[in-house]
Short mmCIF file of C-alpha atoms and ligand atoms in Angstrom, two decimals:
data_model
loop_
_atom_site.label_atom_id
_atom_site.label_comp_id
_atom_site.label_asym_id
_atom_site.label_seq_id
_atom_site.Cartn_x
_atom_site.Cartn_y
_atom_site.Cartn_z
CA UNK A 199 -31.57 8.12 -16.17
CA UNK A 200 -31.10 6.26 -12.88
CA UNK A 201 -30.21 7.86 -9.59
CA UNK A 202 -26.52 8.45 -9.07
CA UNK A 203 -24.62 6.59 -6.35
CA UNK A 204 -22.54 9.06 -4.48
CA UNK A 205 -18.96 7.62 -4.18
CA UNK A 206 -20.09 4.78 -6.50
CA UNK A 207 -20.94 2.77 -3.31
CA UNK A 208 -21.65 -0.85 -3.94
CA UNK A 209 -21.56 -0.35 -7.84
CA UNK A 210 -20.15 -3.39 -9.54
CA UNK A 211 -17.89 -1.57 -12.27
CA UNK A 212 -16.07 -4.68 -13.69
CA UNK A 213 -15.29 -8.43 -13.32
CA UNK A 214 -11.96 -9.45 -11.73
CA UNK A 215 -10.19 -12.63 -10.94
CA UNK A 216 -7.52 -10.87 -9.07
CA UNK A 217 -9.08 -10.17 -5.62
CA UNK A 218 -12.20 -10.79 -3.61
CA UNK A 219 -13.43 -9.21 -0.48
CA UNK A 220 -16.29 -10.26 1.77
CA UNK A 221 -16.97 -7.15 3.79
CA UNK A 222 -19.38 -8.78 6.07
CA UNK A 223 -17.19 -11.70 7.14
CA UNK A 224 -13.91 -9.76 6.74
CA UNK A 225 -12.40 -12.16 4.27
CA UNK A 226 -9.88 -11.00 1.73
CA UNK A 227 -8.37 -13.23 -0.92
CA UNK A 228 -5.89 -12.67 -3.71
CA UNK A 229 -6.52 -15.06 -6.53
CA UNK A 230 -8.74 -17.24 -4.32
CA UNK A 231 -6.20 -17.45 -1.46
CA UNK A 232 -6.91 -15.90 1.96
CA UNK A 233 -4.35 -13.16 3.11
CA UNK A 234 -3.81 -15.22 6.32
CA UNK A 235 -2.08 -17.84 4.04
CA UNK A 236 -0.44 -15.41 1.65
CA UNK A 237 1.21 -13.70 4.58
CA UNK A 238 3.33 -16.83 5.11
CA UNK A 239 4.67 -16.58 1.58
CA UNK A 240 7.34 -14.30 0.31
CA UNK A 241 6.53 -11.00 -1.40
CA UNK A 242 8.09 -12.39 -4.62
CA UNK A 243 5.72 -15.49 -4.59
CA UNK A 244 2.76 -13.22 -3.86
CA UNK A 245 3.54 -10.72 -6.68
CA UNK A 246 3.94 -13.55 -9.06
CA UNK A 247 0.65 -14.99 -8.02
CA UNK A 248 -0.96 -11.56 -8.63
CA UNK A 249 0.75 -10.94 -11.96
CA UNK A 250 0.71 -14.49 -13.46
CA UNK A 251 -2.55 -15.69 -11.76
CA UNK A 252 -0.93 -18.87 -10.30
CA UNK A 253 1.28 -19.87 -7.42
CA UNK A 254 4.75 -20.28 -8.84
CA UNK A 255 6.49 -23.80 -8.66
CA UNK A 256 10.03 -23.75 -7.27
CA UNK A 257 11.77 -23.09 -10.49
CA UNK A 258 9.33 -20.39 -11.63
CA UNK A 259 9.80 -18.63 -8.27
CA UNK A 260 13.64 -18.97 -8.44
CA UNK A 261 13.68 -17.55 -11.98
CA UNK A 262 11.31 -14.70 -11.04
CA UNK A 263 13.15 -13.88 -7.84
CA UNK A 264 16.55 -13.77 -9.67
CA UNK A 265 15.03 -11.52 -12.40
CA UNK A 266 13.60 -9.14 -9.65
CA UNK A 267 16.94 -9.01 -7.91
CA UNK A 268 18.78 -8.25 -11.07
CA UNK A 269 16.39 -5.43 -11.87
CA UNK A 270 16.78 -3.58 -8.50
CA UNK A 271 19.37 -1.19 -9.66
CA UNK A 272 18.49 2.45 -10.83
CA UNK A 273 20.60 4.50 -13.02
CA UNK A 274 22.63 7.42 -12.00
CA UNK A 275 20.23 9.60 -14.08
CA UNK A 276 17.34 8.59 -11.94
CA UNK A 277 19.39 9.26 -8.87
CA UNK A 278 20.32 12.71 -9.99
CA UNK A 279 16.64 13.46 -10.68
CA UNK A 280 15.87 12.31 -7.12
CA UNK A 281 18.71 14.47 -5.79
CA UNK A 282 17.63 17.50 -7.76
CA UNK A 283 13.85 17.28 -6.83
CA UNK A 284 14.63 17.13 -3.18
CA UNK A 285 12.73 20.46 -2.36
CA UNK A 286 11.24 19.39 0.96
CA UNK A 287 8.29 17.99 -1.08
CA UNK A 288 6.63 14.76 0.17
CA UNK A 289 8.42 11.53 -0.65
CA UNK A 290 5.49 10.39 -2.89
CA UNK A 291 5.98 13.35 -5.18
CA UNK A 292 9.64 12.42 -5.64
CA UNK A 293 8.70 8.73 -6.21
CA UNK A 294 6.24 9.98 -8.87
CA UNK A 295 8.75 12.06 -10.57
CA UNK A 296 11.23 9.06 -10.57
CA UNK A 297 8.61 6.81 -12.08
CA UNK A 298 7.81 9.54 -14.88
CA UNK A 299 11.67 9.74 -15.60
CA UNK A 300 11.95 5.93 -15.68
CA UNK A 301 9.26 5.87 -18.26
CA UNK A 302 11.26 8.32 -20.53
CA UNK A 303 14.46 6.25 -20.06
CA UNK A 304 12.83 2.75 -20.59
CA UNK A 305 14.07 1.37 -23.82
CA UNK A 306 10.81 -0.51 -24.31
CA UNK A 307 8.63 2.63 -23.75
CA UNK A 308 7.10 2.50 -27.20
CA UNK A 309 6.48 -1.24 -27.15
CA UNK A 310 3.12 -2.31 -25.73
CA UNK A 311 3.39 -5.97 -26.64
CA UNK A 312 2.48 -8.38 -23.79
CA UNK A 313 6.25 -9.36 -23.34
CA UNK A 314 7.53 -5.69 -23.15
CA UNK A 315 4.60 -4.83 -20.67
CA UNK A 316 5.55 -7.83 -18.61
CA UNK A 317 9.29 -6.71 -18.57
CA UNK A 318 8.23 -3.17 -17.61
CA UNK A 319 6.11 -4.58 -14.76
CA UNK A 320 8.89 -6.57 -13.38
CA UNK A 321 11.24 -3.50 -13.55
CA UNK A 322 8.59 -1.53 -11.73
CA UNK A 323 8.15 -4.09 -8.98
CA UNK A 324 11.81 -4.52 -8.63
CA UNK A 325 12.81 -0.81 -8.63
CA UNK A 326 10.15 0.70 -6.34
CA UNK A 327 12.01 -0.28 -3.07
CA UNK A 328 15.24 1.21 -4.48
CA UNK A 329 13.50 4.35 -5.50
CA UNK A 330 11.76 4.84 -2.14
CA UNK A 331 14.84 4.19 -0.17
CA UNK A 332 16.91 6.57 -2.34
CA UNK A 333 14.24 9.26 -1.90
CA UNK A 334 14.66 8.88 1.84
CA UNK A 335 18.43 8.91 1.64
CA UNK A 336 18.62 12.16 -0.17
CA UNK A 337 15.79 13.77 1.99
CA UNK A 338 17.88 12.96 5.06
CA UNK A 339 21.18 14.21 3.65
CA UNK A 340 22.61 10.71 2.99
CA UNK A 341 23.88 9.00 -0.17
CA UNK A 342 21.70 6.19 -1.54
CA UNK A 343 22.79 2.60 -0.87
CA UNK A 344 23.04 -0.04 -3.75
CA UNK A 345 20.67 -2.98 -3.54
CA UNK A 346 22.08 -6.22 -2.00
CA UNK A 347 20.91 -9.13 -4.19
CA UNK A 348 21.41 -11.67 -1.38
CA UNK A 349 18.64 -10.13 0.59
CA UNK A 350 14.85 -10.71 0.16
CA UNK A 351 12.57 -7.89 -1.34
CA UNK A 352 11.78 -6.65 2.17
CA UNK A 353 15.09 -6.99 3.82
CA UNK A 354 16.84 -5.30 1.01
CA UNK A 355 14.51 -2.49 1.25
CA UNK A 356 15.28 -1.95 5.00
CA UNK A 357 18.92 -2.32 4.28
CA UNK A 358 18.89 0.44 1.53
CA UNK A 359 16.88 2.67 3.83
CA UNK A 360 19.08 2.54 6.91
CA UNK A 361 22.31 1.01 5.84
CA UNK A 362 22.09 -2.00 8.22
CA UNK A 363 20.75 -5.42 7.61
CA UNK A 364 17.39 -5.82 9.54
CA UNK A 365 16.69 -8.38 12.21
CA UNK A 366 14.84 -11.46 11.03
CA UNK A 367 11.63 -10.21 12.65
CA UNK A 368 11.96 -6.70 11.05
CA UNK A 369 12.63 -8.29 7.61
CA UNK A 370 9.65 -10.46 8.10
CA UNK A 371 7.54 -7.37 9.23
CA UNK A 372 8.25 -5.39 6.12
CA UNK A 373 7.81 -8.46 3.70
CA UNK A 374 4.38 -8.98 5.35
CA UNK A 375 3.59 -5.21 4.93
CA UNK A 376 4.31 -5.49 1.31
CA UNK A 377 2.19 -8.51 0.97
CA UNK A 378 -0.70 -7.16 2.85
CA UNK A 379 -0.53 -3.85 0.91
CA UNK A 380 -0.19 -5.44 -2.48
CA UNK A 381 -3.83 -5.72 -3.52
CA UNK A 382 -7.39 -4.74 -2.63
CA UNK A 383 -9.81 -4.97 -5.52
CA UNK A 384 -11.29 -1.67 -6.83
CA UNK A 385 -9.85 0.74 -4.22
CA UNK A 386 -9.51 4.31 -5.57
CA UNK A 387 -5.88 4.00 -6.91
CA UNK A 388 -6.54 0.68 -8.66
CA UNK A 389 -9.85 1.96 -10.09
CA UNK A 390 -8.06 5.18 -11.34
CA UNK A 391 -5.25 3.11 -12.83
CA UNK A 392 -7.77 0.84 -14.65
CA UNK A 393 -9.46 3.92 -16.14
CA UNK A 394 -6.05 5.04 -17.43
CA UNK A 395 -5.37 1.49 -18.81
CA UNK A 396 -8.77 1.43 -20.34
CA UNK A 397 -7.78 4.30 -22.69
CA UNK A 398 -4.92 2.11 -23.84
CA UNK A 399 -2.31 4.40 -22.29
CA UNK A 400 1.07 2.77 -21.34
CA UNK A 401 1.73 0.94 -18.19
CA UNK A 402 3.88 3.72 -16.70
CA UNK A 403 1.00 6.24 -17.15
CA UNK A 404 -1.33 3.97 -15.46
CA UNK A 405 0.91 3.39 -12.38
CA UNK A 406 1.51 7.09 -12.05
CA UNK A 407 -2.31 7.56 -12.00
CA UNK A 408 -2.40 5.05 -9.28
CA UNK A 409 0.39 6.83 -7.28
CA UNK A 410 -1.35 10.04 -7.55
CA UNK A 411 -4.66 8.72 -6.20
CA UNK A 412 -2.94 6.74 -3.47
CA UNK A 413 -1.59 9.97 -2.07
CA UNK A 414 -4.91 11.32 -0.76
CA UNK A 415 -5.58 11.27 3.08
CA UNK A 416 -8.72 9.22 2.70
CA UNK A 417 -6.81 6.61 0.83
CA UNK A 418 -3.09 5.56 1.11
CA UNK A 419 -2.31 9.04 2.70
CA UNK A 420 -4.16 7.91 5.80
CA UNK A 421 -1.04 5.79 6.80
CA UNK A 422 1.02 9.01 7.15
CA UNK A 423 -1.99 10.44 8.88
CA UNK A 424 -2.00 7.71 11.44
CA UNK A 425 1.75 8.15 12.04
CA UNK A 426 1.35 11.87 12.58
CA UNK A 427 -1.66 11.12 14.93
CA UNK A 428 0.47 8.74 17.12
CA UNK A 429 3.10 11.34 17.39
CA UNK A 430 0.51 13.90 18.33
CA UNK A 431 -1.11 11.68 20.89
CA UNK A 432 2.20 10.75 22.18
CA UNK A 433 1.16 8.60 25.12
CA UNK A 434 -1.75 6.28 25.82
CA UNK A 435 -3.37 8.48 28.50
CA UNK A 436 -3.99 11.16 25.81
CA UNK A 437 -5.74 8.73 23.42
CA UNK A 438 -9.20 9.02 24.75
CA UNK A 439 -9.17 12.88 24.85
CA UNK A 440 -7.82 12.97 21.31
CA UNK A 441 -10.62 10.86 19.97
CA UNK A 442 -13.31 12.68 21.83
CA UNK A 443 -12.07 16.03 20.58
CA UNK A 444 -12.04 14.77 16.91
CA UNK A 445 -15.46 13.37 17.07
CA UNK A 446 -16.83 16.48 18.84
CA UNK A 447 -15.57 18.53 15.95
CA UNK A 448 -16.91 16.01 13.40
CA UNK A 449 -13.40 15.31 12.16
CA UNK A 450 -12.08 11.93 10.81
CA UNK A 451 -9.72 9.79 12.98
CA UNK A 452 -7.21 8.46 10.46
CA UNK A 453 -7.01 4.77 9.97
CA UNK A 454 -10.63 3.96 10.92
CA UNK A 455 -13.60 3.10 8.83
CA UNK A 456 -13.93 1.32 5.42
CA UNK A 457 -16.30 1.56 2.54
CA UNK A 458 -16.40 -2.20 2.17
CA UNK A 459 -15.72 -3.94 5.53
CA UNK A 460 -18.62 -3.94 7.99
CA UNK A 461 -16.33 -5.83 10.34
CA UNK A 462 -12.74 -5.67 11.12
CA UNK A 463 -10.54 -5.34 8.07
CA UNK A 464 -8.54 -8.67 8.10
CA UNK A 465 -5.30 -6.88 7.37
CA UNK A 466 -5.75 -4.73 10.47
CA UNK A 467 -5.68 -7.84 12.55
CA UNK A 468 -2.65 -9.26 10.93
CA UNK A 469 -0.88 -5.88 11.26
CA UNK A 470 -1.78 -5.64 14.82
CA UNK A 471 -0.06 -8.95 15.46
CA UNK A 472 3.03 -7.89 13.66
CA UNK A 473 3.15 -4.65 15.73
CA UNK A 474 2.86 -6.76 18.90
CA UNK A 475 5.79 -9.05 17.89
CA UNK A 476 7.98 -5.88 17.04
CA UNK A 477 6.93 -4.31 20.41
CA UNK A 478 8.02 -7.50 22.24
CA UNK A 479 11.30 -7.78 20.35
CA UNK A 480 12.17 -4.13 21.12
CA UNK A 481 10.84 -4.45 24.74
CA UNK A 482 8.74 -1.25 24.15
CA UNK A 483 5.02 -1.42 23.89
CA UNK A 484 4.51 2.25 23.77
CA UNK A 485 3.20 2.75 20.25
CA UNK A 486 1.18 -0.44 20.46
CA UNK A 487 -0.47 0.85 23.77
CA UNK A 488 -1.28 4.28 22.29
CA UNK A 489 -2.85 2.59 19.16
CA UNK A 490 -4.92 0.06 21.21
CA UNK A 491 -6.35 2.99 23.49
CA UNK A 492 -7.29 4.85 20.19
CA UNK A 493 -8.90 1.63 18.95
CA UNK A 494 -10.86 0.94 22.05
CA UNK A 495 -12.02 4.63 22.41
CA UNK A 496 -13.21 4.68 18.89
CA UNK A 497 -15.11 1.49 19.17
CA UNK A 498 -16.80 2.57 22.46
CA UNK A 499 -17.73 6.08 21.13
CA UNK A 500 -19.21 4.73 17.82
CA UNK A 501 -21.24 1.98 19.80
CA UNK A 502 -22.48 4.71 22.33
CA UNK A 503 -23.33 7.37 19.61
CA UNK A 504 -24.22 5.44 16.46
CA UNK A 505 -25.19 1.94 17.92
CA UNK A 506 -22.60 0.38 15.70
CA UNK A 507 -18.84 -0.15 16.00
CA UNK A 508 -16.03 1.26 13.86
CA UNK A 509 -12.91 -0.80 13.27
CA UNK A 510 -9.23 0.02 12.29
CA UNK A 511 -8.48 -0.35 8.56
CA UNK A 512 -5.21 -1.42 6.82
CA UNK A 513 -3.58 1.90 7.51
CA UNK A 514 -3.95 1.93 11.28
CA UNK A 515 -1.69 -0.91 12.54
CA UNK A 516 0.61 -0.76 9.69
CA UNK A 517 1.47 2.74 10.82
CA UNK A 518 2.33 1.34 14.24
CA UNK A 519 4.55 -1.32 12.40
CA UNK A 520 6.25 1.53 10.59
CA UNK A 521 6.88 3.25 13.84
CA UNK A 522 8.69 0.20 15.25
CA UNK A 523 10.50 -0.14 11.94
CA UNK A 524 11.50 3.64 12.24
CA UNK A 525 10.08 4.50 8.96
CA UNK A 526 9.26 8.33 9.08
CA UNK A 527 5.64 9.48 8.45
CA UNK A 528 6.69 11.35 5.16
CA UNK A 529 7.70 8.01 3.64
CA UNK A 530 4.66 5.93 4.71
CA UNK A 531 2.56 6.43 1.51
CA UNK A 532 5.44 5.58 -0.68
CA UNK A 533 6.18 2.44 1.36
CA UNK A 534 2.58 1.52 0.86
CA UNK A 535 3.02 2.01 -2.91
CA UNK A 536 6.03 -0.23 -2.89
CA UNK A 537 3.78 -3.26 -1.93
CA UNK A 538 0.82 -2.02 -4.02
CA UNK A 539 2.68 -1.86 -7.35
CA UNK A 540 2.33 -5.56 -8.07
CA UNK A 541 -1.49 -5.41 -7.50
CA UNK A 542 -1.56 -2.33 -9.90
CA UNK A 543 0.32 -4.00 -12.71
CA UNK A 544 -1.93 -7.04 -12.43
CA UNK A 545 -4.99 -4.96 -12.89
CA UNK A 546 -3.33 -3.27 -15.80
CA UNK A 547 -2.95 -6.67 -17.48
CA UNK A 548 -6.47 -7.69 -16.74
CA UNK A 549 -7.93 -4.40 -18.06
CA UNK A 550 -5.84 -4.63 -21.13
CA UNK A 551 -6.82 -8.18 -21.85
CA UNK A 552 -10.62 -7.59 -21.96
CA UNK A 553 -10.78 -3.89 -22.53
CA UNK A 554 -13.69 -1.50 -23.05
CA UNK A 555 -12.95 2.22 -22.37
CA UNK A 556 -14.33 3.14 -18.82
CA UNK A 557 -16.72 6.02 -19.49
CA UNK A 558 -19.74 6.37 -17.20
CA UNK A 559 -22.43 9.16 -17.32
CA UNK A 560 -23.21 12.06 -15.06
CA UNK A 561 -26.59 13.30 -14.09
CA UNK A 562 -26.92 16.91 -15.35
CA UNK A 563 -28.39 19.23 -12.55
N1 ACO B 75 -13.40 8.88 11.99
C1 ACO B 75 -14.60 9.51 12.37
N2 ACO B 75 -15.71 9.12 11.79
C2 ACO B 75 -15.68 8.39 10.77
C3 ACO B 75 -14.54 7.68 10.35
C4 ACO B 75 -13.38 8.09 10.90
N3 ACO B 75 -12.18 7.58 10.46
N4 ACO B 75 -14.88 7.02 9.20
C5 ACO B 75 -16.21 7.07 9.02
N5 ACO B 75 -16.64 7.91 9.97
C6 ACO B 75 -18.08 8.30 10.10
C7 ACO B 75 -18.48 9.44 9.08
O1 ACO B 75 -18.27 10.65 9.77
C8 ACO B 75 -19.98 9.16 8.74
O2 ACO B 75 -20.58 9.61 9.85
P1 ACO B 75 -22.18 10.28 9.55
O3 ACO B 75 -23.00 9.20 8.99
O4 ACO B 75 -22.61 10.71 10.90
O5 ACO B 75 -21.87 11.38 8.69
C9 ACO B 75 -19.96 7.67 8.74
O6 ACO B 75 -18.91 7.16 9.61
C10 ACO B 75 -19.73 7.10 7.35
O7 ACO B 75 -18.48 7.60 6.80
P2 ACO B 75 -18.09 7.96 5.36
O8 ACO B 75 -16.94 8.81 5.32
O9 ACO B 75 -19.40 8.37 4.65
O10 ACO B 75 -17.78 6.47 4.76
P3 ACO B 75 -17.16 6.20 3.32
O11 ACO B 75 -17.47 4.76 3.02
O12 ACO B 75 -17.51 7.26 2.34
O13 ACO B 75 -15.56 6.48 3.50
C11 ACO B 75 -13.45 6.12 4.45
C12 ACO B 75 -14.69 5.38 4.03
C13 ACO B 75 -12.90 7.14 3.42
C14 ACO B 75 -12.36 5.04 4.67
C15 ACO B 75 -13.69 6.76 5.72
O14 ACO B 75 -14.08 5.78 6.77
C16 ACO B 75 -12.60 7.58 6.32
O15 ACO B 75 -12.50 8.88 5.88
N6 ACO B 75 -11.67 7.09 7.07
C17 ACO B 75 -10.55 7.83 7.59
C18 ACO B 75 -9.40 7.91 6.52
C19 ACO B 75 -8.79 6.49 6.27
O16 ACO B 75 -8.43 5.85 7.20
N7 ACO B 75 -8.54 6.08 5.02
C20 ACO B 75 -8.01 4.80 4.57
C21 ACO B 75 -9.06 3.83 4.23
S1 ACO B 75 -8.17 2.30 3.77
C22 ACO B 75 -7.40 2.70 2.31
O17 ACO B 75 -7.79 3.35 1.42
C23 ACO B 75 -6.00 2.12 2.10
#
């Protein structure tokens, strides 16, 4: 047997045409298009691109957006479940339960044809924002708000969350958050989803696997970790001490480092820019300044102690954006999942289309 690769580092596990990452240059593309260009599109267009493999023309996009908007609603049964499972558990746990119940209630649950799977994917992409917003409303003692079909995917999410239509910049920020969070090759949650898909399990089971894996603090849970860290650091003068204490105790600082990127994560740069714009609009650079001080201290300390830099990853400045959008830390991983779901379902289709069960070996010791 060959040597094992701890954490499967650099192992090429499968072929994909959904996403490519150049970790040395810091280039990320979905379906061959750089994220810097994708960010200028709507989330509807990007999720279409991921799922169908092409940029939609005007009619295709109109039809797809119309379908997504009409599928935003969730049933009173699901709302009851969300209300009942409001035990102070993390929002992601409630979201996962809601997706499980949606699977039970889906009239096409036993149909694994391409058409049925496509309808189920569209329902998942369309309903995730409503589920996450409703989880938040119940957890904060408020009633859920029905979707508004006149608003974009992102703007409607913020509207259902807070009960007021967001500013243009806020709507743009959350739309970009969903786009930049939508896809990232064989990250842990997508890989786990592909394993489930490779057993020919249904699409809901695969998405639930992805959700469970996303939760961990070394993966999507880091976004919540960064938000908690920003609260704990509280002002930019404390940032240096916070980092030095963490490193002294050999603890991870959330939102830094990446298995694949050897340079700055391109999404971190884009999120930093969005955070700056929100700080300017609100005339409050507080969270941005705290984050920048953390970033500079991490860079300096890694250069000094390891002779190489460490950069923020996708979770770092996205957490700062959430601060400005007044999204609470407990909701951060679920909001991440709301963007990621279109990437997940795309990988489900790709795995299904050319499947072999994923079953590696272990080295017995
Ligand atoms: N803070 C402090 N030190 C770090 C950090 C960090 N955030 N990240 C890496 N390091 C150090 C490690 O301690 C290790 O040092 P050593 O060689 O002296 O032991 C070295 O850098 C390599 O780190 P690993 O954890 O071995 O790197 P790996 O590729 O296995 O893990 C990961 C990557 C999980 C992202 C890691 O950098 C980390 O834990 N970061 C913090 C959590 C986080 O932000 N996760 C989100 C990632 S993006 C996403 O999944 C959506």
